[in-house]
Short mmCIF file of C-alpha atoms in Angstrom, two decimals:
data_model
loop_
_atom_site.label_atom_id
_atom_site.label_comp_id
_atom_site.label_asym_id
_atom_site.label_seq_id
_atom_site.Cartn_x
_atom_site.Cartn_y
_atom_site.Cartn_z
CA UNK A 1090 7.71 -13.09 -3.37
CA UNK A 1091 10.50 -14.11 -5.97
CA UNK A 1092 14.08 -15.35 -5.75
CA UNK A 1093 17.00 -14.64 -8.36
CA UNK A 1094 19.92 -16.89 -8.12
CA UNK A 1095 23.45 -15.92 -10.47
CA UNK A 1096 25.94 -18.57 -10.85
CA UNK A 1097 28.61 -16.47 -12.51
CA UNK A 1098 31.00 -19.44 -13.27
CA UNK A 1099 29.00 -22.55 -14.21
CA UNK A 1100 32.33 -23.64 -16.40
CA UNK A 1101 32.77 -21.03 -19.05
CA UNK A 1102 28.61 -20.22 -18.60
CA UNK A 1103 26.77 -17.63 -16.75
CA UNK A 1104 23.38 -18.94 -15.99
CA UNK A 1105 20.37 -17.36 -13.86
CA UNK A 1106 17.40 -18.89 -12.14
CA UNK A 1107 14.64 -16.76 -10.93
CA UNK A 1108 10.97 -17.64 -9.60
CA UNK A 1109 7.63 -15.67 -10.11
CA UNK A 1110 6.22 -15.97 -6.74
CA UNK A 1111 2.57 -14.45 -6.68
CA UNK A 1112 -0.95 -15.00 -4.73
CA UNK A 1113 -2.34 -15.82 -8.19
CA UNK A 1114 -1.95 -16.25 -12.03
CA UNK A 1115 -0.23 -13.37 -13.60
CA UNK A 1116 -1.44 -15.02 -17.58
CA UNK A 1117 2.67 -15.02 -18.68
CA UNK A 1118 3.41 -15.24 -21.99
CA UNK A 1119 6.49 -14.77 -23.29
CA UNK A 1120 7.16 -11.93 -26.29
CA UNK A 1121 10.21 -11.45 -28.54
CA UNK A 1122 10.53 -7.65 -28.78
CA UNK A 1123 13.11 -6.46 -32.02
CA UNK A 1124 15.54 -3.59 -31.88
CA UNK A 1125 14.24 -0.02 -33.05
CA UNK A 1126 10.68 -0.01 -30.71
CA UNK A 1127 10.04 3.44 -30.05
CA UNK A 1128 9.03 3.81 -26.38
CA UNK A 1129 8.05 6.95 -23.73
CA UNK A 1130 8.76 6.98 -20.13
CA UNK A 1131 5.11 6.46 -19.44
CA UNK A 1132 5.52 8.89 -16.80
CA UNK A 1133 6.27 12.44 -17.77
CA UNK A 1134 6.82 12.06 -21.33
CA UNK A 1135 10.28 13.54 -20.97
CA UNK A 1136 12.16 10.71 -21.72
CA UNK A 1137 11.98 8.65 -24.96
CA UNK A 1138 14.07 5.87 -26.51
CA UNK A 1139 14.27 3.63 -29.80
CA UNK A 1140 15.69 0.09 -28.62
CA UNK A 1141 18.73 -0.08 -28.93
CA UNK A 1142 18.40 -4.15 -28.70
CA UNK A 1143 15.96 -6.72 -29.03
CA UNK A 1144 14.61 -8.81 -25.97
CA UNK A 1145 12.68 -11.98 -25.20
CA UNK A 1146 10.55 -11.20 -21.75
CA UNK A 1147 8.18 -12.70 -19.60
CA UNK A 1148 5.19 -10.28 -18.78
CA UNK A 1149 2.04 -10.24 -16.40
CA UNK A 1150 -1.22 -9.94 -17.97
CA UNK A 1151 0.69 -9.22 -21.59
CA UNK A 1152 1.24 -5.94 -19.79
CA UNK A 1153 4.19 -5.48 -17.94
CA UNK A 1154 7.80 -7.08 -18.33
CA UNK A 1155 8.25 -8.96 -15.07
CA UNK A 1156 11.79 -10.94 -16.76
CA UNK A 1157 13.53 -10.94 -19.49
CA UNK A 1158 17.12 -11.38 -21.33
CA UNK A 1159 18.34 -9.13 -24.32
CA UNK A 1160 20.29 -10.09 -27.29
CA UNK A 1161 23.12 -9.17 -25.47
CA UNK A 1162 22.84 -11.57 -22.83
CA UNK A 1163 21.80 -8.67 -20.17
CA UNK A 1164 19.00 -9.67 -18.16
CA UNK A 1165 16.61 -8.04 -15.52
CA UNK A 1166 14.66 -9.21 -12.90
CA UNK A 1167 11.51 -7.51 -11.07
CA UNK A 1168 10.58 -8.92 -7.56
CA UNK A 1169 8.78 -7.73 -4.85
CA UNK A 1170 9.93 -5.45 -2.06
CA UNK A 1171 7.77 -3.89 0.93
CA UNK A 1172 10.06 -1.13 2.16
CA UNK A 1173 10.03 0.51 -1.32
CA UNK A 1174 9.11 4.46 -1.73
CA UNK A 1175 9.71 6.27 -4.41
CA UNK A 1176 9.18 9.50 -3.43
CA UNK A 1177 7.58 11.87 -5.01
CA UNK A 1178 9.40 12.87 -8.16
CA UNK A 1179 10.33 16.43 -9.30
CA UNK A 1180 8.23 17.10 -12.24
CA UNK A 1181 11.56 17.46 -14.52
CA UNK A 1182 13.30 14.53 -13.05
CA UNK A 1183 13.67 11.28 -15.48
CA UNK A 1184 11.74 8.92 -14.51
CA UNK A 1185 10.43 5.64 -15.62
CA UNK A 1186 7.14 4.04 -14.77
CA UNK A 1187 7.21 0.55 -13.19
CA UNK A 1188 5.40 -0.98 -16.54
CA UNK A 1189 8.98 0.23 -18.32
CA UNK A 1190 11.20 0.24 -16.19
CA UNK A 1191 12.80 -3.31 -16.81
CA UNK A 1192 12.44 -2.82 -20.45
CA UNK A 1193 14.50 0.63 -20.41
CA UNK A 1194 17.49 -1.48 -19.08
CA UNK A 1195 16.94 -4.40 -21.71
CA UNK A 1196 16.44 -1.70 -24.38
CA UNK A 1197 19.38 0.04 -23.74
CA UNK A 1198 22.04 -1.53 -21.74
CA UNK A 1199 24.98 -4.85 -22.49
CA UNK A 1200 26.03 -4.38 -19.73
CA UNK A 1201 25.35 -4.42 -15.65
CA UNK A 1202 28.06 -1.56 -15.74
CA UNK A 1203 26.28 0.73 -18.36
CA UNK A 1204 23.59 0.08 -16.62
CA UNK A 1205 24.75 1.18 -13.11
CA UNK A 1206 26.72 4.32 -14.69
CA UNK A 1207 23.63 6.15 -16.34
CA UNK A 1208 21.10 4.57 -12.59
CA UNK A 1209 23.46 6.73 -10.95
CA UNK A 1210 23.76 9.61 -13.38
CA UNK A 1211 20.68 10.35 -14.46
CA UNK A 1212 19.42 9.68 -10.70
CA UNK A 1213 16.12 8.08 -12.46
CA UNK A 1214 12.58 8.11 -10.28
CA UNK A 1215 10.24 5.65 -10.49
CA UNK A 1216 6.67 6.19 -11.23
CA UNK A 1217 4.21 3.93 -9.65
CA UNK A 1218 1.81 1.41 -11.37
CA UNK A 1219 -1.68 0.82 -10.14
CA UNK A 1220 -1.98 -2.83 -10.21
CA UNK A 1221 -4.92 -4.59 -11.35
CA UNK A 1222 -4.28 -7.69 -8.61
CA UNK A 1223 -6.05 -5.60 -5.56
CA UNK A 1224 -3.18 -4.05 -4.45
CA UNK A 1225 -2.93 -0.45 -5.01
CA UNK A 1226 0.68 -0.31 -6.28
CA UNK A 1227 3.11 -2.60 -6.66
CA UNK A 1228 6.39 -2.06 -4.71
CA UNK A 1229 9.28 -3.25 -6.76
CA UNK A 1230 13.33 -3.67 -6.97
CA UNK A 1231 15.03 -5.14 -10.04
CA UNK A 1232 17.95 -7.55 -10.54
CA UNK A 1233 19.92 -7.14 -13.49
CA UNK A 1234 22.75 -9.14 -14.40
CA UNK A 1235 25.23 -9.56 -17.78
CA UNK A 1236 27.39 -12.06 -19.48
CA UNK A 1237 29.97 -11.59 -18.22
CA UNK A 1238 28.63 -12.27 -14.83
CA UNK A 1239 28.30 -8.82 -13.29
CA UNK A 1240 25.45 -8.25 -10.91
CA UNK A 1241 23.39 -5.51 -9.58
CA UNK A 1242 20.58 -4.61 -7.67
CA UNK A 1243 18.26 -1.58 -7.63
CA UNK A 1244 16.47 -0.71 -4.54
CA UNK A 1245 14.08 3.09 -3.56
CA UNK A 1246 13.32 3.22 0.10
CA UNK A 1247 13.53 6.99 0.22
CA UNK A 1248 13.13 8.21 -3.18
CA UNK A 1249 16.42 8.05 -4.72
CA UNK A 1250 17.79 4.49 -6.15
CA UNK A 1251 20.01 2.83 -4.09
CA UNK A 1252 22.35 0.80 -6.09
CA UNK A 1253 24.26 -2.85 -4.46
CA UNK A 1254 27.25 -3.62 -7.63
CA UNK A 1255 29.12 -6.68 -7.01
CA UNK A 1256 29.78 -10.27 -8.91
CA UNK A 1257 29.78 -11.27 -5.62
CA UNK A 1258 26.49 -10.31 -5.10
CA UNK A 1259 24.43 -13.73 -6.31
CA UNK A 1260 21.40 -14.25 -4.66
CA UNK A 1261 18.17 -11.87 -4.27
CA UNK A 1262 14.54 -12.12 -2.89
CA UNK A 1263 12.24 -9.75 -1.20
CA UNK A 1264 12.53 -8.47 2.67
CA UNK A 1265 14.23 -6.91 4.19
CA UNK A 1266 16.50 -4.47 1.94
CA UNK A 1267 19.63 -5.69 0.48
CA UNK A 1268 21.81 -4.48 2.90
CA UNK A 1269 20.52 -6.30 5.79
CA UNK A 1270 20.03 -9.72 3.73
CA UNK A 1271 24.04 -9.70 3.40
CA UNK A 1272 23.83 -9.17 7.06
CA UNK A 1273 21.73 -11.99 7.85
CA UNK A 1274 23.26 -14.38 5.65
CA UNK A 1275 26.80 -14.31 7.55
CA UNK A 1276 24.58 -16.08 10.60
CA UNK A 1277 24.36 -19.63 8.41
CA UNK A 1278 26.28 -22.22 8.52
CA UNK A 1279 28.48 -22.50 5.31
CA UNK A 1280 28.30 -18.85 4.86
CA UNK A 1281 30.14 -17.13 7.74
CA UNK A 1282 28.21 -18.58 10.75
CA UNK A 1283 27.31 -21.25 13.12
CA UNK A 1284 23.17 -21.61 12.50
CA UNK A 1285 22.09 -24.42 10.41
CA UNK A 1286 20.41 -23.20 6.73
CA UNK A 1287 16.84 -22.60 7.50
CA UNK A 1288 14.16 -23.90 5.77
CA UNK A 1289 10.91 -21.54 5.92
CA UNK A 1290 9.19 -19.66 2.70
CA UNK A 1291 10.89 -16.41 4.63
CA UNK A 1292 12.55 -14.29 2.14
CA UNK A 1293 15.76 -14.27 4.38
CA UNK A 1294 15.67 -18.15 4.94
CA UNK A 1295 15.47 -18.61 0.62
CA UNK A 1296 17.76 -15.63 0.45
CA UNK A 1297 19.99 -18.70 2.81
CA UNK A 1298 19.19 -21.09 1.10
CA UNK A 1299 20.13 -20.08 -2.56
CA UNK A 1300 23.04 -18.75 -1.48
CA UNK A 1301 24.64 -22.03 0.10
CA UNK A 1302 23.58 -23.78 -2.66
CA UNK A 1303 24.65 -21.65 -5.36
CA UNK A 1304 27.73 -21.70 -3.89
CA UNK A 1305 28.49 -25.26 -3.30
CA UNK A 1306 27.85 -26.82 -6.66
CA UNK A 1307 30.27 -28.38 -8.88
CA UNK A 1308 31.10 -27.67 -12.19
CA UNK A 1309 28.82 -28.76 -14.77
CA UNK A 1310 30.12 -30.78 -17.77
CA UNK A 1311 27.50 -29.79 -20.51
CA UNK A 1312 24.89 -26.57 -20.76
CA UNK A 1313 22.30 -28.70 -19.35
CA UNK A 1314 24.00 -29.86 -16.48
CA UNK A 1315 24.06 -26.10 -15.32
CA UNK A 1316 20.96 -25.45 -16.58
CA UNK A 1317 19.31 -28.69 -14.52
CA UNK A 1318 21.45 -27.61 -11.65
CA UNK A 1319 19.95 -23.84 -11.68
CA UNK A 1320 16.55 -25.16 -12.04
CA UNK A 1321 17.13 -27.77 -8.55
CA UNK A 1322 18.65 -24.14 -7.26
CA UNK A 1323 15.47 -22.20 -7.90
CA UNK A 1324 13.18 -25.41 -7.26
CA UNK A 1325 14.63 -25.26 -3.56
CA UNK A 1326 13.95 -21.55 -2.98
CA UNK A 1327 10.30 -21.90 -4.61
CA UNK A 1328 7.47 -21.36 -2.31
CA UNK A 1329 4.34 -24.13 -2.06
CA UNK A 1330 0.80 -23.86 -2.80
CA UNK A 1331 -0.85 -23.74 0.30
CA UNK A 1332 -3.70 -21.91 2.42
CA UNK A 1333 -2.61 -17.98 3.93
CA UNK A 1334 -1.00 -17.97 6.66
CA UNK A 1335 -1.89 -15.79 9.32
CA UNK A 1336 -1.52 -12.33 8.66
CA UNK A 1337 -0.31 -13.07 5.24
CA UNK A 1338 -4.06 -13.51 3.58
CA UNK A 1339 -1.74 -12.79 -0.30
CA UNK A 1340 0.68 -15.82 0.90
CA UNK A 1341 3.02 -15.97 -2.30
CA UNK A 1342 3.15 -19.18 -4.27
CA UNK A 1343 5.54 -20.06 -7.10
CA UNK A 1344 3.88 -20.06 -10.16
CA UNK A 1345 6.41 -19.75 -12.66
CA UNK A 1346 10.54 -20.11 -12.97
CA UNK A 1347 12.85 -19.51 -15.32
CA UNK A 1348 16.22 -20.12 -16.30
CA UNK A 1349 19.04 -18.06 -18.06
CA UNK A 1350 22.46 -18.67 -20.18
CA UNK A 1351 23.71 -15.23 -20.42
CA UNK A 1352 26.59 -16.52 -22.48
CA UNK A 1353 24.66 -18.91 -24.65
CA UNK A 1354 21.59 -17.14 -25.25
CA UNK A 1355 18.70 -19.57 -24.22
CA UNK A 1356 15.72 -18.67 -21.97
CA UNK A 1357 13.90 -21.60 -20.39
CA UNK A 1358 10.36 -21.30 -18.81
CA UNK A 1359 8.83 -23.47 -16.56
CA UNK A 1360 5.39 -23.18 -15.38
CA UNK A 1361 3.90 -24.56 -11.95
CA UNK A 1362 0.53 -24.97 -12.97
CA UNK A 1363 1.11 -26.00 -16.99
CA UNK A 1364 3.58 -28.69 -17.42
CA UNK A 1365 6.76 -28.97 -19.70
CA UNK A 1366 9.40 -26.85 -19.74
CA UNK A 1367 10.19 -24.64 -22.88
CA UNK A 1368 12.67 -22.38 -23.94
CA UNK A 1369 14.28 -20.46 -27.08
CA UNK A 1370 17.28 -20.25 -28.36
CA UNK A 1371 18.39 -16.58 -29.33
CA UNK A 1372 20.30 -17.57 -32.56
CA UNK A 1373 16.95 -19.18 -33.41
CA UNK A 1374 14.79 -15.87 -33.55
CA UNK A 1375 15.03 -12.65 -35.29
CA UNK A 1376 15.56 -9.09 -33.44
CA UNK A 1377 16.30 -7.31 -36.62
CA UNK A 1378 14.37 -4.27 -36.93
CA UNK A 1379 11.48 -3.74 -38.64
CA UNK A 1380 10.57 -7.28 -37.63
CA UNK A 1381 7.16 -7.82 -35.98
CA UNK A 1382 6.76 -8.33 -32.49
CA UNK A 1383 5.48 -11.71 -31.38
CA UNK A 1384 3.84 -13.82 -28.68
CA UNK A 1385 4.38 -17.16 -27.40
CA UNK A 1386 1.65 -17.81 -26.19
CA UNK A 1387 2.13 -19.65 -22.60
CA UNK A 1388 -1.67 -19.76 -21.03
CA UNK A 1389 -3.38 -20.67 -24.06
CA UNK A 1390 -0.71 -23.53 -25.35
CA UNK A 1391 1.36 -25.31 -22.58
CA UNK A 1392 -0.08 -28.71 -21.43
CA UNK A 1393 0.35 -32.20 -20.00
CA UNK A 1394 -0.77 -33.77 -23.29
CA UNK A 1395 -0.78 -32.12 -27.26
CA UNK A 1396 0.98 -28.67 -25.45
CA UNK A 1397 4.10 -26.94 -26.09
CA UNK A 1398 7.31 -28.10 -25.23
CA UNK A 1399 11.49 -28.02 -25.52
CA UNK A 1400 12.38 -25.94 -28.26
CA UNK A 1401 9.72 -23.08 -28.58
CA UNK A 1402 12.17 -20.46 -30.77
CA UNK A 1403 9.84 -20.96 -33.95
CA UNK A 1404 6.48 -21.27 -31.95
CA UNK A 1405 6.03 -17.63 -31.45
CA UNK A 1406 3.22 -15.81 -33.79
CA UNK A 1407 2.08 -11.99 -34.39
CA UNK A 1408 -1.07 -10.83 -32.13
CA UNK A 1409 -2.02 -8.11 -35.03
CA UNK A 1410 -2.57 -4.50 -34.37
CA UNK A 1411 -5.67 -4.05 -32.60
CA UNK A 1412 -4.38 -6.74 -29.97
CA UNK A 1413 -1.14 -4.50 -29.61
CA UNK A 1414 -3.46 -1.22 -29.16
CA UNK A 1415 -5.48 -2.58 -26.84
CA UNK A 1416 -2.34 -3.98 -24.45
CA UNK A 1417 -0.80 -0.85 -25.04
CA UNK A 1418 -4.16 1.38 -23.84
CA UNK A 1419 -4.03 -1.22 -20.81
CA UNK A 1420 -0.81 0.01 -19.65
CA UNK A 1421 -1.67 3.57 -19.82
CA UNK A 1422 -4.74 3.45 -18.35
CA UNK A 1423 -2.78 1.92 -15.57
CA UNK A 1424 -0.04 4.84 -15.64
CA UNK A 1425 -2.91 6.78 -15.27
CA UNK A 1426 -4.72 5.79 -12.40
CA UNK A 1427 -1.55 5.19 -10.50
CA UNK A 1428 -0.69 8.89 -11.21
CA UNK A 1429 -4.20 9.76 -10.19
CA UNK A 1430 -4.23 7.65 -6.87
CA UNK A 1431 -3.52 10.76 -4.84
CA UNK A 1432 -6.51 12.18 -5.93
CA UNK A 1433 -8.81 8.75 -5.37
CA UNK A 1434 -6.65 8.61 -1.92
CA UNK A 1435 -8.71 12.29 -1.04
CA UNK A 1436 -12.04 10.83 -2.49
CA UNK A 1437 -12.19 7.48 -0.60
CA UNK A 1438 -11.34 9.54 2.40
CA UNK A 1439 -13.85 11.76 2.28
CA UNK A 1440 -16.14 8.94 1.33
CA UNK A 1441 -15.27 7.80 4.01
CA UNK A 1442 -15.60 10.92 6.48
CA UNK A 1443 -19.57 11.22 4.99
CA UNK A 1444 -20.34 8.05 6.03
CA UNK A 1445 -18.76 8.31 9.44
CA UNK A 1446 -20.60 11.67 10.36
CA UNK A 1447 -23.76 9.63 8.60
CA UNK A 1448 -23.69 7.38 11.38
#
């Protein structure tokens, strides 16, 4: 599921495409979240922050921040990845739980190399999420990338984060890990090898794909010309409705992309299954603190005819406190059961045990 695509150099711009690819509608709406949000860890409670800077994200079920860019033009991507473990974190070790862990980094960071320095220092775990899809818990990595065209990605596959920093480092999907995609990707044609550039919903074949592409475009005269160009980018590596494949019954779909100027500050949406594209214009919206948090709401206002579209900076409106308490019980009581899925691991088992002697 997912591809992020940098294009560091887009003539003076840094712009960023990225697709939501998922077996069904994840509700996104877009928030603009101000500077001085007091947030926990959602794990241990150990580690709190205030935000340091104010951030427009995309989020699944108004829950969880899936996307998203900060004032600062630093932006973070979640995605999919199988081969993730966490581990088991040490009960004093910092951690972050998956419903916070992109917004830490847009809270706190301008930079991919801030970023990277305090990933490495602090050694951060990552608590799990239950998700409310079907599938237990999500396995995650995150993309984050800056304006000045720095790139990074985050991966766990034995319970410590594994960190890939390099410019060069432009394109990012799902399986396998990192390290082996930059293998792969020497085989194509155009990129260090002799085999043509595939052309399958594979993560390595889009991982291919954007790649070439990203790297053979010319340079755009005017922000939309590299903004269209990202979007035919991402449009390329998007994934079709269609039925599962076998032995894929969750077969990904894009529902949603986006695209990112870092330098400019605009964050266009565009969704698969609600026409018109959208976006907002930082300069346009207020991240002061002390300001009110506030939803655009996506699902409910994007349509063919009468529906939202172009400039949506001014369109966004405040949700009121109970709405707010009641998304922000949702994500604990996620937290929770995730922390507790050990536990309903030993039930279902012995559930399961009854029954079998039952029989």
């Amino acid at each position: 599921m997912c591809t992020r695509v940098v294009w560091p150099d887009a003539n003076g711009s840094v712009i960023v495409g990225r697709n939501m690819d998922f077996h069904m509608d994840l509700l996104t709406n877009l928030w603009k979240l101000p500077r001085g949000i007091e947030r926990t860890d959602g794990a241990n409670g150990t580690l709190t922050w205030k935000a340091k800077y104010g951030s427009i994200v995309a989020t699944a079920f108004d829950l969880i921040a899936t996307d998203g860019m900060n004032e600062e033009g630093f932006a973070g991507h979640i995605l999919w990845l199988a081969e993730s473990d966490y581990g088991k974190p040490a009960a004093d070790a910092t951690q972050l739980s998956q419903a916070v862990w992109l917004q830490y980094y847009l809270d706190n960071f301008a930079t991919v190399a801030e970023a990277v320095e305090w990933t490495n220092s602090s050694q951060v775990q990552i608590a799990q999420l239950f998700d409310p899809t079907g599938h237990l818990v999500p396995t995650l990595h995150l993309a984050i990338n800056d304006a000045t065209g720095d790139s990074a990605i985050i991966e766990y596959t034995d319970g410590k984060p594994k960190v890939y920093h390099s410019r060069e480092y432009q394109v990012m999907t799902n399986s396998p890990t990192y390290d082996k995609q930059l293998e792969l990707v020497k085989e194509i044609d155009g990129l260090g090898g002799d085999k043509p550039l595939p052309g399958s919903t594979l993560a390595s074949d889009r991982f291919a794909r954007a790649s070439y592409y990203v790297a053979h475009q010319v340079q755009p005269k005017t922000q939309i010309d590299a903004m269209s160009a990202m979007f035919s980018i991402i449009r390329n590596a998007a994934q079709p409705f269609r039925t599962p494949e076998p032995g894929k019954p969750d077969a990904s779909q894009t529902i949603w992309q986006v695209v990112l100027d870092l330098t400019n500050k605009r964050y266009a949406f565009e969704s698969t299954t609600r026409p018109n594209i959208v976006w907002v214009d930082f300069d346009e919206v207020s991240f002061h603190e002390g300001t009110k948090v506030l939803k655009l709401d996506l699902v409910g206002r994007l349509a063919l005819e009468g529906g939202l579209v172009g400039n949506a900076s001014h369109q966004f409106h405040d949700v009121g406190e109970l709405a707010d308490e009641a998304l922000a019980t949702g994500v604990k009581a996620l937290e929770w059961v995730a922390r507790k899925q050990d536990e309903f691991a030993a039930v279902q088992k012995a559930v399961q045990d009854l029954v079998g002697a039952k029989k």
